[in-house]
PDB file of C-alpha atoms in Angstrom:
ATOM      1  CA  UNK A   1     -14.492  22.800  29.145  1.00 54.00           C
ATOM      2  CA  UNK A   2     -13.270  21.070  25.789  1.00 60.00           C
ATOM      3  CA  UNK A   3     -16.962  19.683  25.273  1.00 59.00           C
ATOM      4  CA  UNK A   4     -18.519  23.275  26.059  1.00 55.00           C
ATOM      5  CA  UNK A   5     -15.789  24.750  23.326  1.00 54.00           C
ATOM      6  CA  UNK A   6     -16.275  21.373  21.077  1.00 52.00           C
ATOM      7  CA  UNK A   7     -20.080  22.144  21.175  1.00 57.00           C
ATOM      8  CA  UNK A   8     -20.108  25.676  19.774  1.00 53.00           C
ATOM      9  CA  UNK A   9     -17.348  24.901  17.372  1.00 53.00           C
ATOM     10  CA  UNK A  10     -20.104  22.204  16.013  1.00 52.00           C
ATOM     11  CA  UNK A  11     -23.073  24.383  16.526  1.00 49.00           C
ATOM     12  CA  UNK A  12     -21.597  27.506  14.396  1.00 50.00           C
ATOM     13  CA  UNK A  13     -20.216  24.982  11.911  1.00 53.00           C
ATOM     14  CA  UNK A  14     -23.964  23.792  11.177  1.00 47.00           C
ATOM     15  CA  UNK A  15     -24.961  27.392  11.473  1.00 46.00           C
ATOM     16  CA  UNK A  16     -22.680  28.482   8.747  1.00 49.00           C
ATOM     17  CA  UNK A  17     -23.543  26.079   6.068  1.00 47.00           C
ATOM     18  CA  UNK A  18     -26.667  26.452   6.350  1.00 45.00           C
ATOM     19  CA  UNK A  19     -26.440  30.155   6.018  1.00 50.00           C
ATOM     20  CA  UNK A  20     -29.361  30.814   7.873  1.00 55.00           C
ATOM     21  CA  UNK A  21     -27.081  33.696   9.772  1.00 69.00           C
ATOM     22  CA  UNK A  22     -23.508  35.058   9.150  1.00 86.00           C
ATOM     23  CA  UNK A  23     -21.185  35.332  12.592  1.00 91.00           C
ATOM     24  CA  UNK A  24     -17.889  38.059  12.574  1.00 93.00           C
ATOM     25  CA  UNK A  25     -16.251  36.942  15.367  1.00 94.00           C
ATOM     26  CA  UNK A  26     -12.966  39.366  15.745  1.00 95.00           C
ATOM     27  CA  UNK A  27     -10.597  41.529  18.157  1.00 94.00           C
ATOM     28  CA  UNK A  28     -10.097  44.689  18.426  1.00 93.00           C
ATOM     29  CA  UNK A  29      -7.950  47.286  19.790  1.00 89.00           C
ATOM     30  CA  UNK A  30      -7.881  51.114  20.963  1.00 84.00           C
ATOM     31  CA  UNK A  31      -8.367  54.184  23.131  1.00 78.00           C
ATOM     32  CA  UNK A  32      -9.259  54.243  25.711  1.00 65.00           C
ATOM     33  CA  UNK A  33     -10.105  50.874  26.360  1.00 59.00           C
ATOM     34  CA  UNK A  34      -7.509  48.472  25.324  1.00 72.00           C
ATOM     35  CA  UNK A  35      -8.313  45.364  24.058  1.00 84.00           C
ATOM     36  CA  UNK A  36     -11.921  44.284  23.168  1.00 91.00           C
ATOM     37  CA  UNK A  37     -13.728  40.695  21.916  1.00 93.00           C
ATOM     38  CA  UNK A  38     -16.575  42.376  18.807  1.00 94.00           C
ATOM     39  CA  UNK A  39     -19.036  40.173  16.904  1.00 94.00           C
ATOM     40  CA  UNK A  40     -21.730  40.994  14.738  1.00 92.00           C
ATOM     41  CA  UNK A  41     -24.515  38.437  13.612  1.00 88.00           C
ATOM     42  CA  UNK A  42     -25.852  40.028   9.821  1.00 83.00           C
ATOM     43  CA  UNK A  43     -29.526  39.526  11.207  1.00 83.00           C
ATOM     44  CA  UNK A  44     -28.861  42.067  13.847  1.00 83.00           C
ATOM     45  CA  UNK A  45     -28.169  45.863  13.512  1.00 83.00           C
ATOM     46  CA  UNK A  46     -25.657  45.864  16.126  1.00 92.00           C
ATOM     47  CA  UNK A  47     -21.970  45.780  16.085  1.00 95.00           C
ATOM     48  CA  UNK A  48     -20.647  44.593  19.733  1.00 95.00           C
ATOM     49  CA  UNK A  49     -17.838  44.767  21.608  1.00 94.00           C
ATOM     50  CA  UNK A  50     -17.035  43.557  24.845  1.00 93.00           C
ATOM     51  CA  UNK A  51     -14.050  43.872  27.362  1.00 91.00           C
ATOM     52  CA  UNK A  52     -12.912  42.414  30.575  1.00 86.00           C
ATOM     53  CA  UNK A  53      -9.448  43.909  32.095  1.00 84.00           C
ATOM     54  CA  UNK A  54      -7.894  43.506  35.626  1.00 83.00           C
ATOM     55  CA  UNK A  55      -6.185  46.733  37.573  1.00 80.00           C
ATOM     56  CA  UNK A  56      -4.968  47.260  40.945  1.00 84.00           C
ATOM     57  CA  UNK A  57      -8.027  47.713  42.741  1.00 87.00           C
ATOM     58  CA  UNK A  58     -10.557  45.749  41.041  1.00 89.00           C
ATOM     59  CA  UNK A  59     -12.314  44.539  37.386  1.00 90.00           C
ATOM     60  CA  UNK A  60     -13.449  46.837  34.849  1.00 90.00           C
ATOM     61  CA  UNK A  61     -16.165  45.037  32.188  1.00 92.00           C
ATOM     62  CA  UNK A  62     -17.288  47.485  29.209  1.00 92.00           C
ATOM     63  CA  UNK A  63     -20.161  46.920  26.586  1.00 94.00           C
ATOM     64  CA  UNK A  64     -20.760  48.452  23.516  1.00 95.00           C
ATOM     65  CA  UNK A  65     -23.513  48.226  20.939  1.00 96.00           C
ATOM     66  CA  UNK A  66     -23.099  50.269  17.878  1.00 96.00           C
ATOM     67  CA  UNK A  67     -26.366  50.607  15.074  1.00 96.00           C
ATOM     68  CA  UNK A  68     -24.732  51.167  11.966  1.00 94.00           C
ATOM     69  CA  UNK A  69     -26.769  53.231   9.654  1.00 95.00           C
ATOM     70  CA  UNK A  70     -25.161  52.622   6.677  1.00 94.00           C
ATOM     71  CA  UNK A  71     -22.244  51.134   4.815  1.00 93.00           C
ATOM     72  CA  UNK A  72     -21.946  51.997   1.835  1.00 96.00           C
ATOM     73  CA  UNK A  73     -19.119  51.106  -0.764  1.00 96.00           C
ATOM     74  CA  UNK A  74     -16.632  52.982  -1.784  1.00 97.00           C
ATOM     75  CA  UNK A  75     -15.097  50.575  -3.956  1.00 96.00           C
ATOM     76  CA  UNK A  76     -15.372  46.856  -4.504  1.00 95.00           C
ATOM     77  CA  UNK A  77     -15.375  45.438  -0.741  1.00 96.00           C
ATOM     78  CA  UNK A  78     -14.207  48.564   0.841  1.00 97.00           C
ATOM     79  CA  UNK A  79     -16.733  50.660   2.391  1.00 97.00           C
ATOM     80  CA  UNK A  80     -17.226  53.632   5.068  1.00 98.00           C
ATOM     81  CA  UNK A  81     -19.958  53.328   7.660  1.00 97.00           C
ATOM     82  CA  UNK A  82     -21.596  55.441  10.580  1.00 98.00           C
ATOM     83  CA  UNK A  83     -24.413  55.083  13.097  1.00 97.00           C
ATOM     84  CA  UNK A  84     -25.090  55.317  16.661  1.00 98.00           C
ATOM     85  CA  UNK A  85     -25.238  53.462  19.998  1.00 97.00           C
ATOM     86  CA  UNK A  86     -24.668  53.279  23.667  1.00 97.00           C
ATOM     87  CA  UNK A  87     -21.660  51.801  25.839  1.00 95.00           C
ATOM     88  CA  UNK A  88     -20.820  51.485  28.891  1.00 94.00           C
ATOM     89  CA  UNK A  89     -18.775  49.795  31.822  1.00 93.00           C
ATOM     90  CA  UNK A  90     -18.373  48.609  35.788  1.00 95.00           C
ATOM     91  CA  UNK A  91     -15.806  48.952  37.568  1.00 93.00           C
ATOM     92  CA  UNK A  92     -15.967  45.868  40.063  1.00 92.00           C
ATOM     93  CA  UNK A  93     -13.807  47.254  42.650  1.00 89.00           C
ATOM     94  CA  UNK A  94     -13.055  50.069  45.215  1.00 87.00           C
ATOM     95  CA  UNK A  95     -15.070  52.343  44.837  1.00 87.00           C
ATOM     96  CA  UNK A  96     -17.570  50.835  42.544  1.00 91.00           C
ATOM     97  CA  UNK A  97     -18.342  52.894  39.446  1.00 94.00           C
ATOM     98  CA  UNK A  98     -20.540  52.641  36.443  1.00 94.00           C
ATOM     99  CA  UNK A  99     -20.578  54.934  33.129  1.00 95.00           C
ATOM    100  CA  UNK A 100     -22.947  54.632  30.591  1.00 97.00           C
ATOM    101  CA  UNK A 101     -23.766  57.121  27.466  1.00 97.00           C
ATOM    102  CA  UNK A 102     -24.595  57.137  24.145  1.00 98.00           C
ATOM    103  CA  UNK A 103     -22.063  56.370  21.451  1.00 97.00           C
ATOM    104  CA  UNK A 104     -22.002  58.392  17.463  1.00 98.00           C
ATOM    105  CA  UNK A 105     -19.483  55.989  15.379  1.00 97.00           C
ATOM    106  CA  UNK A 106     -17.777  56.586  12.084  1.00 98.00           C
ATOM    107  CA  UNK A 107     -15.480  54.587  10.430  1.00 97.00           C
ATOM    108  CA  UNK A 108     -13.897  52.249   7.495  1.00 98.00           C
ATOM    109  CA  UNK A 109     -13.769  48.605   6.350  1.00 97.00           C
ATOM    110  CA  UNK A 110     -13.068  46.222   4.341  1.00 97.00           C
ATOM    111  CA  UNK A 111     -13.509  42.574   3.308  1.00 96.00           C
ATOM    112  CA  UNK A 112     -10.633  40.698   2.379  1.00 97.00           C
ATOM    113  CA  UNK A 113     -10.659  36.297   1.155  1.00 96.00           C
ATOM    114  CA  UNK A 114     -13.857  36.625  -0.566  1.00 92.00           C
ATOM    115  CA  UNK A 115     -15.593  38.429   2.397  1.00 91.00           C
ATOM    116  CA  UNK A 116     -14.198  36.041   4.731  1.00 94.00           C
ATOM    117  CA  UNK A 117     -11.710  38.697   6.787  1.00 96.00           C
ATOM    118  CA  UNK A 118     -13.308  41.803   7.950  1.00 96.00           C
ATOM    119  CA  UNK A 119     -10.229  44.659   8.631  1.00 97.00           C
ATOM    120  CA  UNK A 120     -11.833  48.389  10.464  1.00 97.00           C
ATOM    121  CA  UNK A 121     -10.992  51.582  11.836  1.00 97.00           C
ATOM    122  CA  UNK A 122     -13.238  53.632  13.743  1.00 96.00           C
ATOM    123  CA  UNK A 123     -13.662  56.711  15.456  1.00 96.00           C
ATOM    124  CA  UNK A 124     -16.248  57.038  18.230  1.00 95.00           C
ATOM    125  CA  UNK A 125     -17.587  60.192  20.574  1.00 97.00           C
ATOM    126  CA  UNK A 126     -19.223  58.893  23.635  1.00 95.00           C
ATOM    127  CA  UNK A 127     -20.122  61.449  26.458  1.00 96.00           C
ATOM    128  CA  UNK A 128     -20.615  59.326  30.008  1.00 95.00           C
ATOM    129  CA  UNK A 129     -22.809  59.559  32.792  1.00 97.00           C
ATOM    130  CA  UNK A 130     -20.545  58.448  35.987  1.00 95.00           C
ATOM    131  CA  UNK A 131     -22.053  56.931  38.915  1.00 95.00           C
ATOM    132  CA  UNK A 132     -20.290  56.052  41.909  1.00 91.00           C
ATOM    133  CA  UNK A 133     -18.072  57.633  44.393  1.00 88.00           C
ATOM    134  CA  UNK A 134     -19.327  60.904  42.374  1.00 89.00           C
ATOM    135  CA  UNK A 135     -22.271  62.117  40.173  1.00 93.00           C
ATOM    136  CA  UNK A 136     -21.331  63.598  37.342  1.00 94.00           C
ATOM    137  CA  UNK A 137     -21.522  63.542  33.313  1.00 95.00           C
ATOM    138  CA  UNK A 138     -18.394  63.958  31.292  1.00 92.00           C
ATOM    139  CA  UNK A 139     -18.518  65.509  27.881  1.00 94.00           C
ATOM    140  CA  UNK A 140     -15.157  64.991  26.624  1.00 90.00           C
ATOM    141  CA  UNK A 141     -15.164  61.212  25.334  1.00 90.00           C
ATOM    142  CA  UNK A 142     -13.207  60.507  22.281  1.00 92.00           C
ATOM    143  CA  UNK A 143     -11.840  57.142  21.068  1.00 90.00           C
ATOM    144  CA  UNK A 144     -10.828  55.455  18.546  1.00 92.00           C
ATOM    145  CA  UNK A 145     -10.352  51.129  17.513  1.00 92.00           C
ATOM    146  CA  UNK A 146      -9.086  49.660  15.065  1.00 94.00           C
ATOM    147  CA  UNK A 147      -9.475  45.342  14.607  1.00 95.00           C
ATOM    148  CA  UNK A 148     -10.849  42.491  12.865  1.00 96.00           C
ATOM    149  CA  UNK A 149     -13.415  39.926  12.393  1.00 95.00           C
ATOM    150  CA  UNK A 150     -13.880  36.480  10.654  1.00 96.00           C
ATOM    151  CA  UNK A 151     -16.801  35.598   9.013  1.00 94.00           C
ATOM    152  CA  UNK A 152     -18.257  32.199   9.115  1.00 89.00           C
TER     153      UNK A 152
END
């Protein structure tokens, strides 16, 4: 395990001086799902965010993949940005469930240590198709995060 971890510590460390990609690597928090692991790579147009969480009766593992339009400034290294995207989860349990839908996102950041600390707050609507024990498509999905992520 410490070579695995050792290895990717050495292979973003290369990456990073080399510049030939940037890598926010970051946590975040919020409703409804708790805690999340994000990243963005700058030669993408995704912002991700995954999550893994343990309850009673099984595992529930969410995605989400946000396109973000823009981001424009709205003063030196604080900006607003919006786009779109999809998200989703399983529930690995009883009974089985998945949800996926498309995601509208809208939010603010900024960039703190000479763009090294990236602080956000975002507000997403995300209707869901459910399948499992029932078939059905929810509306009403509103949440909100709010988290970090380092640059290297």
């Amino acid at each position: 395990m410490k070579k695995k971890f050792l290895t990717v510590l050495a292979l973003l460390a290369v990456l990073s001086t080399s510049r030939v990609f940037a890598l926010g690597i970051g946590a975040q928090g919020g409703y409804p799902l708790g805690g999340s692991f994000t990243f963005k790579v700058d030669k993408l147009p995704c912002v991700f965010a995954v999550d893994l969480f343990s309850v009673p009766n099984g595992l529930n593992v969410g995605v989400t993949a946000d396109w973000w339009i823009a981001n424009p400034k709205i003063e030196g290294t604080w900006g607003y940005f919006y786009g779109v995207g999809v998200g989703g989860n399983v529930f690995l349990g009883e009974p089985f469930a998945f949800n996926i839908g498309p995601r509208i996102v809208v939010g603010t950041n900024i960039f703190l240590f000479d763009k090294f600390l990236e602080l956000y707050l975002q507000a997403s609507y995300q209707p869901m198709l459910h399948i499992g024990n029932t078939f059905d498509f929810d509306w009403w999905g509103f949440g909100g995060a709010g988290g970090f992520r380092v640059w290297f």
